Short mmCIF file of C-alpha atoms in Angstrom, two decimals:
data_model
loop_
_atom_site.label_atom_id
_atom_site.label_comp_id
_atom_site.label_asym_id
_atom_site.label_seq_id
_atom_site.Cartn_x
_atom_site.Cartn_y
_atom_site.Cartn_z
CA MET A 677 128.82 32.18 252.81
CA ALA A 678 128.27 30.25 249.28
CA MET A 679 129.97 30.94 246.60
CA ARG A 680 129.88 31.14 242.90
CA GLN A 681 131.39 29.52 240.63
CA THR A 682 134.26 31.94 238.89
CA PRO A 683 134.72 30.47 235.44
CA LEU A 684 138.40 31.09 234.19
CA THR A 685 138.08 31.95 230.31
CA CYS A 686 141.19 31.38 228.35
CA SER A 687 140.63 33.20 225.09
CA GLY A 688 142.95 32.83 222.23
CA HIS A 689 141.39 30.64 219.66
CA THR A 690 139.28 32.69 216.78
CA ARG A 691 137.10 29.93 215.89
CA PRO A 692 135.24 27.38 217.59
CA VAL A 693 136.76 24.54 219.88
CA VAL A 694 135.50 21.41 218.73
CA ASP A 695 137.83 19.30 221.01
CA LEU A 696 140.05 19.00 223.99
CA ALA A 697 141.83 16.84 225.59
CA PHE A 698 144.09 16.39 229.18
CA SER A 699 147.50 14.94 229.13
CA GLY A 700 148.41 12.83 232.86
CA ILE A 701 149.69 13.81 235.32
CA THR A 702 153.72 14.57 234.86
CA PRO A 703 156.52 15.96 237.02
CA TYR A 704 155.94 19.98 235.38
CA GLY A 705 151.86 19.07 236.09
CA TYR A 706 149.09 18.46 233.62
CA PHE A 707 148.41 20.02 230.00
CA LEU A 708 145.29 20.71 227.96
CA ILE A 709 145.53 20.45 224.27
CA SER A 710 142.51 22.31 222.20
CA ALA A 711 141.71 21.59 218.77
CA CYS A 712 140.19 24.35 216.84
CA LYS A 713 138.76 25.50 213.36
CA ASP A 714 141.28 28.00 212.86
CA GLY A 715 143.85 25.37 212.23
CA LYS A 716 145.58 26.84 215.25
CA PRO A 717 145.61 23.96 218.18
CA MET A 718 147.27 25.35 221.25
CA LEU A 719 149.08 23.69 224.54
CA ARG A 720 147.93 25.05 227.98
CA GLN A 721 148.94 24.17 231.32
CA GLY A 722 146.03 22.12 232.57
CA ASP A 723 145.82 23.80 236.08
CA THR A 724 145.77 27.61 235.78
CA GLY A 725 144.83 27.55 231.46
CA ASP A 726 148.13 29.61 230.83
CA TRP A 727 149.05 29.73 227.35
CA ILE A 728 152.03 27.75 226.58
CA GLY A 729 152.17 27.65 222.75
CA THR A 730 150.36 26.76 219.70
CA PHE A 731 151.23 24.37 216.73
CA LEU A 732 151.53 25.73 213.87
CA GLY A 733 151.33 23.97 210.68
CA HIS A 734 147.94 22.60 209.64
CA LYS A 735 146.34 24.26 206.53
CA GLY A 736 142.50 23.44 207.57
CA ALA A 737 140.65 23.08 210.53
CA VAL A 738 141.79 20.96 213.33
CA TRP A 739 138.99 18.56 214.17
CA GLY A 740 140.89 16.12 216.77
CA ALA A 741 143.77 16.93 219.48
CA THR A 742 145.14 14.41 221.88
CA LEU A 743 148.38 14.60 224.22
CA ASN A 744 150.63 11.66 224.95
CA LYS A 745 150.35 10.52 228.58
CA ASP A 746 153.63 12.21 229.55
CA ALA A 747 152.71 15.82 227.86
CA THR A 748 156.02 14.91 225.40
CA LYS A 749 153.86 14.59 221.98
CA ALA A 750 150.78 15.75 220.89
CA ALA A 751 148.83 14.61 217.66
CA THR A 752 145.89 16.69 215.60
CA ALA A 753 143.66 15.72 212.89
CA ALA A 754 142.34 17.97 210.59
CA ALA A 755 140.51 18.61 207.36
CA ASP A 756 143.79 19.61 205.44
CA PHE A 757 143.45 15.48 205.02
CA THR A 758 146.66 15.23 207.54
CA ALA A 759 147.14 13.59 211.28
CA LYS A 760 150.30 15.44 212.52
CA VAL A 761 152.65 14.30 215.05
CA TRP A 762 154.36 17.27 217.14
CA ASP A 763 157.00 17.18 219.94
CA ALA A 764 154.59 19.39 223.13
CA VAL A 765 158.04 20.31 224.33
CA SER A 766 159.45 22.55 221.30
CA GLY A 767 156.19 22.77 219.18
CA ASP A 768 157.81 21.32 216.38
CA GLU A 769 156.43 19.08 214.18
CA LEU A 770 157.77 15.70 214.17
CA MET A 771 154.97 14.05 211.38
CA THR A 772 152.79 14.47 208.84
CA LEU A 773 150.87 11.53 208.24
CA ALA A 774 148.89 11.94 204.49
CA HIS A 775 144.75 10.60 204.23
CA LYS A 776 142.50 10.24 201.69
CA HIS A 777 139.74 12.37 203.69
CA ILE A 778 139.25 14.86 206.73
CA VAL A 779 140.61 13.27 209.86
CA LYS A 780 138.55 13.38 213.09
CA THR A 781 140.25 11.49 215.68
CA VAL A 782 143.99 11.05 216.68
CA ASP A 783 144.89 8.85 220.33
CA PHE A 784 148.17 7.61 221.24
CA THR A 785 148.93 4.17 222.91
CA GLN A 786 149.60 4.29 226.61
CA ASP A 787 153.40 4.20 225.52
CA SER A 788 153.16 6.05 222.41
CA ASN A 789 154.75 3.86 220.27
CA TYR A 790 151.51 3.67 218.04
CA LEU A 791 148.85 6.65 216.98
CA LEU A 792 145.10 5.89 215.89
CA THR A 793 143.73 7.85 213.87
CA GLY A 794 140.22 8.04 212.08
CA GLY A 795 138.46 10.32 209.80
CA GLN A 796 136.03 10.79 206.90
CA ASP A 797 137.76 8.19 204.74
CA LYS A 798 135.41 5.41 207.43
CA LEU A 799 139.12 3.58 207.61
CA LEU A 800 140.68 3.32 211.23
CA ARG A 801 144.25 3.29 210.97
CA ILE A 802 147.29 2.47 213.27
CA TYR A 803 150.29 4.60 212.82
CA ASP A 804 153.87 3.04 214.38
CA LEU A 805 155.55 6.09 215.61
CA ASN A 806 158.96 4.32 215.58
CA LYS A 807 158.99 3.29 211.74
CA PRO A 808 157.09 6.76 210.29
CA GLU A 809 157.61 5.35 206.69
CA ALA A 810 156.02 2.11 207.22
CA GLU A 811 152.27 1.79 205.65
CA PRO A 812 149.93 2.38 208.21
CA LYS A 813 147.49 -1.03 209.31
CA GLU A 814 144.06 -0.40 208.12
CA ILE A 815 140.97 -1.37 209.75
CA SER A 816 138.20 -1.34 207.59
CA GLY A 817 133.95 -1.92 208.54
CA HIS A 818 132.76 1.67 209.23
CA THR A 819 129.67 2.80 207.09
CA SER A 820 129.96 6.29 207.80
CA GLY A 821 132.45 8.44 208.80
CA ILE A 822 134.67 8.27 211.51
CA LYS A 823 134.21 10.32 214.69
CA LYS A 824 136.17 9.29 217.42
CA ALA A 825 138.49 6.47 217.73
CA LEU A 826 140.04 5.49 221.37
CA TRP A 827 142.45 3.15 222.86
CA CYS A 828 141.02 0.85 225.16
CA SER A 829 141.83 -2.71 227.80
CA GLU A 830 145.64 -1.46 227.67
CA ASP A 831 145.73 -0.61 223.90
CA LYS A 832 144.62 -4.31 223.30
CA GLN A 833 141.10 -2.98 221.86
CA ILE A 834 140.16 -0.46 220.01
CA LEU A 835 136.68 1.99 220.08
CA SER A 836 135.51 3.84 217.22
CA ALA A 837 132.16 5.71 216.91
CA ASP A 838 130.60 7.08 213.69
CA ASP A 839 127.34 8.65 213.03
CA LYS A 840 125.38 5.86 214.34
CA THR A 841 127.38 2.99 215.40
CA VAL A 842 130.04 2.12 218.19
CA ARG A 843 132.24 0.00 217.59
CA LEU A 844 134.85 -2.51 219.47
CA TRP A 845 137.84 -3.92 217.56
CA ASP A 846 140.57 -6.35 218.62
CA HIS A 847 144.19 -4.70 218.03
CA ALA A 848 145.81 -8.08 217.52
CA THR A 849 143.13 -9.55 214.81
CA MET A 850 142.59 -5.88 213.67
CA THR A 851 138.36 -7.42 213.82
CA GLU A 852 135.11 -6.18 215.07
CA VAL A 853 134.16 -7.64 218.45
CA LYS A 854 131.12 -6.40 219.15
CA SER A 855 128.93 -3.40 217.85
CA LEU A 856 126.60 -0.85 219.48
CA ASN A 857 123.57 0.56 217.22
CA PHE A 858 121.91 3.93 218.11
CA ASN A 859 118.76 5.35 216.55
CA MET A 860 120.42 9.29 217.04
CA SER A 861 123.64 10.42 216.51
CA VAL A 862 126.40 9.68 218.51
CA SER A 863 128.08 12.97 219.36
CA SER A 864 131.11 12.12 221.65
CA MET A 865 132.86 9.43 223.43
CA GLU A 866 135.38 8.93 226.01
CA TYR A 867 137.21 5.76 227.47
CA ILE A 868 137.64 5.59 231.21
CA PRO A 869 140.53 3.39 231.72
CA GLU A 870 139.92 2.94 235.43
CA GLY A 871 136.83 0.61 235.70
CA GLU A 872 136.61 -0.04 231.65
CA ILE A 873 134.02 2.68 231.41
CA LEU A 874 132.52 4.11 228.18
CA VAL A 875 130.68 7.40 228.16
CA ILE A 876 128.49 8.39 225.27
CA THR A 877 126.46 10.90 224.51
CA TYR A 878 123.35 10.92 222.00
CA GLY A 879 120.24 13.13 221.67
CA ARG A 880 119.95 14.41 225.43
CA SER A 881 121.16 11.44 226.45
CA ILE A 882 124.41 10.49 228.41
CA ALA A 883 124.95 7.05 228.71
CA PHE A 884 127.50 4.52 230.41
CA HIS A 885 128.64 1.44 228.74
CA SER A 886 131.42 -1.19 229.77
CA ALA A 887 134.23 -0.49 227.60
CA VAL A 888 134.74 -4.49 227.71
CA SER A 889 131.52 -5.95 226.71
CA LEU A 890 129.70 -2.30 225.78
CA ASP A 891 127.05 -3.76 227.81
CA PRO A 892 124.81 -0.54 229.15
CA ILE A 893 125.54 0.19 232.63
CA LYS A 894 123.30 3.15 233.21
CA SER A 895 121.79 6.44 231.07
CA PHE A 896 120.77 10.08 232.07
CA GLU A 897 119.10 12.90 230.44
CA ALA A 898 119.99 16.24 230.16
CA PRO A 899 117.30 19.20 229.35
CA ALA A 900 119.05 19.89 225.71
CA THR A 901 120.99 18.28 223.22
CA ILE A 902 124.26 16.93 224.76
CA ASN A 903 127.21 17.02 222.67
CA SER A 904 130.20 15.94 224.74
CA ALA A 905 130.57 14.64 228.54
CA SER A 906 133.34 13.70 231.20
CA LEU A 907 133.06 10.91 234.04
CA HIS A 908 134.85 12.56 236.72
CA PRO A 909 138.55 10.39 238.10
CA GLU A 910 136.61 9.15 241.00
CA LYS A 911 132.94 8.19 239.68
CA GLU A 912 131.29 10.78 241.82
CA PHE A 913 130.25 13.04 239.48
CA LEU A 914 129.84 13.85 235.40
CA VAL A 915 129.85 16.70 233.95
CA ALA A 916 127.73 17.24 230.55
CA GLY A 917 127.47 20.56 227.84
CA GLY A 918 125.83 21.07 224.94
CA GLU A 919 123.06 22.92 222.46
CA ASP A 920 122.10 25.29 225.17
CA PHE A 921 125.13 27.05 226.20
CA LYS A 922 125.08 25.31 229.51
CA LEU A 923 127.55 23.45 231.52
CA TYR A 924 125.70 20.62 234.08
CA LYS A 925 127.28 18.40 236.48
CA TYR A 926 125.38 15.48 237.69
CA ASP A 927 125.88 13.20 240.65
CA TYR A 928 127.16 9.59 238.99
CA ASN A 929 125.55 7.57 241.55
CA SER A 930 122.12 8.82 241.64
CA GLY A 931 122.01 10.77 238.64
CA GLU A 932 121.19 13.90 240.86
CA GLU A 933 121.64 17.53 238.67
CA LEU A 934 124.09 19.09 241.52
CA GLU A 935 125.00 22.59 239.34
CA SER A 936 124.21 24.19 236.30
CA TYR A 937 126.36 26.88 234.47
CA LYS A 938 125.59 29.31 231.78
CA GLY A 939 128.76 31.27 230.70
CA HIS A 940 129.53 30.72 227.45
CA PHE A 941 128.13 32.28 224.17
CA GLY A 942 127.59 29.43 221.95
CA PRO A 943 127.14 25.60 222.04
CA ILE A 944 129.63 23.83 223.83
CA HIS A 945 131.44 21.07 221.66
CA CYS A 946 134.05 19.03 224.29
CA VAL A 947 134.57 18.79 228.19
CA ARG A 948 137.43 16.85 230.39
CA PHE A 949 137.86 16.35 233.87
CA SER A 950 141.41 17.23 234.19
CA PRO A 951 143.49 13.77 235.35
CA ASP A 952 142.99 14.84 239.27
CA GLY A 953 139.35 15.57 238.97
CA GLU A 954 140.01 19.19 240.40
CA LEU A 955 138.67 21.12 237.58
CA TYR A 956 137.00 20.45 233.89
CA ALA A 957 137.59 22.41 230.89
CA SER A 958 134.70 23.54 228.26
CA GLY A 959 135.23 24.37 224.55
CA SER A 960 133.27 26.11 222.81
CA GLU A 961 131.92 27.48 219.42
CA ASP A 962 132.09 31.23 221.06
CA GLY A 963 135.93 30.23 220.75
CA THR A 964 136.95 30.08 223.88
CA LEU A 965 137.98 27.28 226.90
CA ARG A 966 136.46 27.54 230.20
CA LEU A 967 137.83 26.05 233.06
CA TRP A 968 135.60 25.42 235.97
CA GLN A 969 136.38 23.92 239.28
CA THR A 970 135.20 20.64 240.70
CA VAL A 971 134.43 22.16 244.18
CA VAL A 972 133.45 25.59 244.35
CA GLY A 973 135.56 28.07 246.28
CA LYS A 974 138.69 25.46 246.98
CA THR A 975 141.63 27.04 246.74
CA TYR A 976 143.46 25.44 243.75
CA GLY A 977 145.70 26.68 240.34
CA LEU A 978 144.18 30.39 240.31
CA TRP A 979 141.18 29.99 242.08
CA LYS A 980 142.13 31.57 245.82
CA CYS A 981 139.53 30.88 248.63
CA VAL A 982 139.83 33.97 251.35
CA LEU A 983 136.47 33.81 253.68
CA PRO A 984 134.84 37.18 254.30
CA GLU A 985 136.40 38.20 257.55
CA GLU A 986 140.08 37.96 255.70
CA ASP A 987 141.50 41.24 253.95
CA SER A 988 143.62 39.47 251.66
CA GLY A 989 145.51 42.38 250.43
CA GLU A 990 146.41 40.28 247.15
CA LEU A 991 142.95 40.44 245.57
CA ALA A 992 142.15 44.17 244.30
CA LYS A 993 139.50 46.27 246.10
CA PRO A 994 138.09 49.82 244.15
CA LYS A 995 139.79 52.56 245.93
CA ILE A 996 137.54 55.01 243.71
CA SER A 997 133.45 55.39 244.42
CA PHE A 998 132.11 55.53 240.66
CA PRO A 999 128.64 56.77 239.97
CA GLU A 1000 125.50 54.03 241.21
CA THR A 1001 124.83 53.22 237.73
CA ALA A 1002 128.99 51.99 237.00
CA GLU A 1003 128.32 49.44 239.82
CA GLU A 1004 125.16 48.24 239.13
CA GLU A 1005 126.73 47.27 235.65
CA LEU A 1006 129.06 45.53 237.13
CA GLU A 1007 127.10 43.43 239.39
CA GLU A 1008 125.01 42.36 236.23
CA ILE A 1009 128.20 41.90 234.13
CA ALA A 1010 129.97 40.33 236.96
CA ALA A 1011 126.38 37.74 236.52
CA GLU A 1012 126.73 37.12 233.17
CA ASN A 1013 130.51 36.86 232.74
CA SER A 1014 132.08 36.91 236.50
CA ASP A 1015 135.28 35.78 235.05
CA SER A 1016 135.79 39.02 233.65
CA ILE A 1017 136.21 40.87 236.39
CA TYR A 1018 136.90 40.48 240.45
CA SER A 1019 133.08 41.91 241.63
CA SER A 1020 133.06 43.88 244.88
CA THR A 1021 132.47 42.01 248.13
CA PRO A 1022 128.58 42.01 250.24
CA GLU A 1023 130.14 45.40 252.21
CA VAL A 1024 130.66 47.45 248.85
CA LYS A 1025 127.23 46.23 247.49
CA ALA A 1026 123.81 48.19 248.48
CA MET B 535 121.59 26.94 242.53
CA GLN B 536 123.26 29.64 242.63
CA THR B 537 121.89 32.07 245.35
CA PRO B 538 122.16 35.96 244.34
CA LEU B 539 124.26 37.10 247.17
CA ALA B 540 126.56 34.35 247.05
CA THR B 541 130.83 35.86 246.40
CA PRO B 542 132.38 34.72 243.35
CA VAL B 543 135.26 32.65 243.90
CA PRO B 544 137.69 34.81 244.22
CA VAL B 545 140.84 34.25 241.39
CA LEU B 546 144.64 35.78 241.15
CA ARG B 547 144.47 36.27 237.91
CA LEU B 548 143.08 35.25 234.33
CA PRO B 549 144.74 32.90 232.52
CA ARG B 550 147.57 33.83 230.62
CA GLY B 551 146.71 34.27 226.67
CA PRO B 552 148.74 33.40 223.63
CA ASP B 553 151.40 35.78 222.24
CA SER B 554 151.23 37.74 219.36
CA LEU B 555 154.43 37.74 218.69
CA ASN B 556 155.71 34.10 218.37
CA ARG B 557 154.22 30.32 218.71
CA GLY B 558 155.39 29.79 222.08
CA PHE B 559 156.95 26.47 224.04
CA ALA B 560 160.15 26.60 226.34
CA PRO B 561 162.71 29.10 224.99
CA ASP B 562 165.47 26.05 225.31
CA GLY B 563 163.51 22.92 224.44
CA HIS B 564 163.31 22.08 227.73
CA ARG B 565 160.16 22.25 230.20
CA ALA B 566 160.32 24.11 233.60
CA PRO B 567 159.87 21.72 236.56
CA LEU B 568 157.50 22.39 238.75
CA LYS B 569 157.93 25.02 241.67
CA PRO B 570 158.52 23.14 245.38
CA GLU B 571 155.10 23.29 246.93
CA VAL B 572 155.04 27.48 247.84
CA PRO B 573 153.57 27.62 251.49
CA GLU B 574 149.91 28.49 252.37
CA VAL B 575 151.07 31.35 254.42
CA LEU B 576 150.56 35.02 252.52
CA GLU B 577 153.55 36.74 251.05
CA PRO B 578 154.96 39.46 253.07
CA PRO B 579 152.81 42.60 251.67
CA GLU B 580 155.78 44.57 252.24
CA SER B 581 157.64 42.26 249.17
CA ARG B 582 158.24 44.53 246.14
CA GLU B 583 156.45 41.80 243.01
CA SER B 584 153.61 41.60 245.56
CA GLN B 585 153.31 45.24 245.46
CA GLU B 586 153.91 46.13 241.94
CA GLN B 587 151.43 43.56 241.14
CA GLN B 588 149.13 45.26 243.35
CA ALA B 589 149.74 48.42 241.70
CA ARG B 590 148.99 46.68 238.79
CA ALA B 591 145.70 45.15 239.11
CA SER B 592 144.31 48.10 241.06
CA LEU B 593 145.13 50.37 237.79
CA ARG B 594 143.41 47.40 235.59
CA GLU B 595 140.30 47.47 238.14
CA ARG B 596 140.16 50.70 237.68
CA TYR B 597 140.37 51.25 233.55
CA LEU B 598 138.10 48.44 233.04
CA ARG B 599 135.38 50.14 235.70
CA SER B 600 136.04 53.57 233.76
CA LEU B 601 135.36 51.78 230.57
CA LEU B 602 132.07 50.56 232.48
CA ALA B 603 131.30 53.71 233.29
CA MET B 604 131.92 55.15 229.66
CA VAL B 605 128.71 53.16 229.11
CA GLY B 606 126.14 54.35 227.03
CA ARG B 607 127.59 57.98 227.75
CA GLN B 608 128.89 60.60 224.59
CA VAL B 609 132.66 60.20 223.94
CA CYS B 610 134.69 61.94 222.15
CA PHE B 611 137.56 60.11 220.06
CA THR B 612 140.96 61.59 218.70
CA LEU B 613 141.93 59.38 215.93
CA HIS B 614 144.76 59.79 213.47
CA GLU B 615 145.70 63.17 211.19
CA GLY B 616 143.95 65.61 214.01
CA VAL B 617 140.57 63.64 213.04
CA GLN B 618 138.33 63.90 215.88
CA VAL B 619 134.61 61.98 216.08
CA ILE B 620 132.12 61.35 218.69
CA ALA B 621 130.15 58.50 219.66
CA HIS B 622 128.29 56.82 222.37
CA PHE B 623 130.08 53.98 224.12
CA GLY B 624 128.26 50.76 223.99
CA ALA B 625 131.41 47.85 224.80
CA THR B 626 134.55 46.68 224.27
CA ASP B 627 135.77 42.84 223.51
CA LEU B 628 137.72 41.08 225.97
CA ASP B 629 140.97 42.16 224.69
CA VAL B 630 139.89 46.15 224.33
CA ALA B 631 140.98 45.50 220.85
CA ASN B 632 137.94 47.14 219.70
CA PHE B 633 135.11 49.45 220.62
CA TYR B 634 131.58 49.19 219.91
CA VAL B 635 129.85 52.41 219.51
CA SER B 636 126.36 53.85 217.64
CA GLN B 637 125.90 56.94 216.56
CA LEU B 638 129.54 57.72 215.37
CA GLN B 639 129.58 60.96 213.78
CA THR B 640 132.22 61.11 211.21
CA PRO B 641 132.53 64.15 208.51
CA ILE B 642 130.81 61.82 206.17
CA GLY B 643 127.84 61.30 208.09
CA VAL B 644 126.48 59.81 211.25
CA GLN B 645 126.90 55.65 211.23
CA ALA B 646 124.05 53.83 213.10
CA GLU B 647 126.61 51.25 214.31
CA ALA B 648 130.77 51.16 214.40
CA LEU B 649 133.46 49.17 215.14
CA LEU B 650 136.66 51.55 216.40
CA ARG B 651 140.25 49.57 216.17
CA CYS B 652 142.32 51.00 219.39
CA ASN B 653 145.21 50.82 217.50
CA ASP B 654 143.56 53.83 215.27
CA ILE B 655 142.62 55.58 218.95
CA ILE B 656 144.99 57.93 220.06
CA SER B 657 143.45 58.69 222.92
CA TYR B 658 139.15 59.61 224.14
CA THR B 659 137.53 61.64 226.97
CA PHE B 660 134.33 61.77 228.11
CA ARG B 661 132.29 63.42 231.03
CA PRO B 662 130.52 61.01 233.40
#
């Protein structure tokens, strides 16, 4: 019996979700942070999407958010010209780092000792989180606003993307090592440490480059403009989403489109695989995050696979029969929005 | 890619949303470690918690189905101060905080489209 993907919708934000990030796997599970134009980034349990807390303090849209590896700290980048560092366990604000323009991107080093920021002032900044009063080190060179900045090669190098270029910098010397030029706007960038792979999206293209040399590895074309893509930890699949509101899943090796899902009511701005690869999360203009199973039908998190023969008491079954129209409407709504209510089993349908 | 006869993957529940009252996070400042692995065997149906959860789930499902049955029908809403209005029910939002209605008959005229805040509604009735 074929199973249909049931996305889990995480509501709570009131404006578009523009960035999301997972933590590493911790003894407490793994976590998810979402950046939203409503200025209130949220922390969620990564495998269920359950809300844990909201980081309150920014006075403008939050454009970037990240967690450190063990999910003890969070960092956010906002339109109020600040980046903030938070205690991700208590929700308290630890540091406010003033910038001269909108901050778009933040990234912790593996040891959480340094924070990299980038934004509209075209400067990369490195803050020593053990010396919050000290001035950050600055790297200049970008000629347009920085959209994404990431540590790479065990924090010895920095990757940064502005509108039309991706640049590689050496951390110790603070100088540019290499750059890539694009004739279309770069929409997103993801760094995969195992294998040193860089995922870059621009236009309808999803491109994979070596993070060390920036040499191209391969690229795929999607049916619509893509805003974000993510590579599965085991590099079997990639997922991408963009302006046509749909999520696409591809086989990384062959480039074959495996699955596609409608569900969001607006363009998808960000998509990321969880650290264990069992699910991926998407954030959209519609203000929601959705969690999607990598293997549809597997029991994981809130998804519970029940074979058609089993009559599990856990799942609610309709006890009253409603007029035909209500059930048909239910099926239609279930088809478009399959996460809203439990659907009837095939026996009830007819 | 998805056949019309495919069943949606069943879900235990939906992700919990924000608590509108506070900002959340661990109350004592510490996270609860993951619970030990729950065995694959289902909990005995006699357990009180799962019975209550079952009851909650079926009550919610009945309510949601009642909302579906209401779509397009004329519904009479009782609001504060004894005000009663009649309208055609359209839809509700995710948190059932607002009702989208059309042809709302108010004491000052008929409103083609309107949003009724559920906070303002005391009760509503309709005939299926």
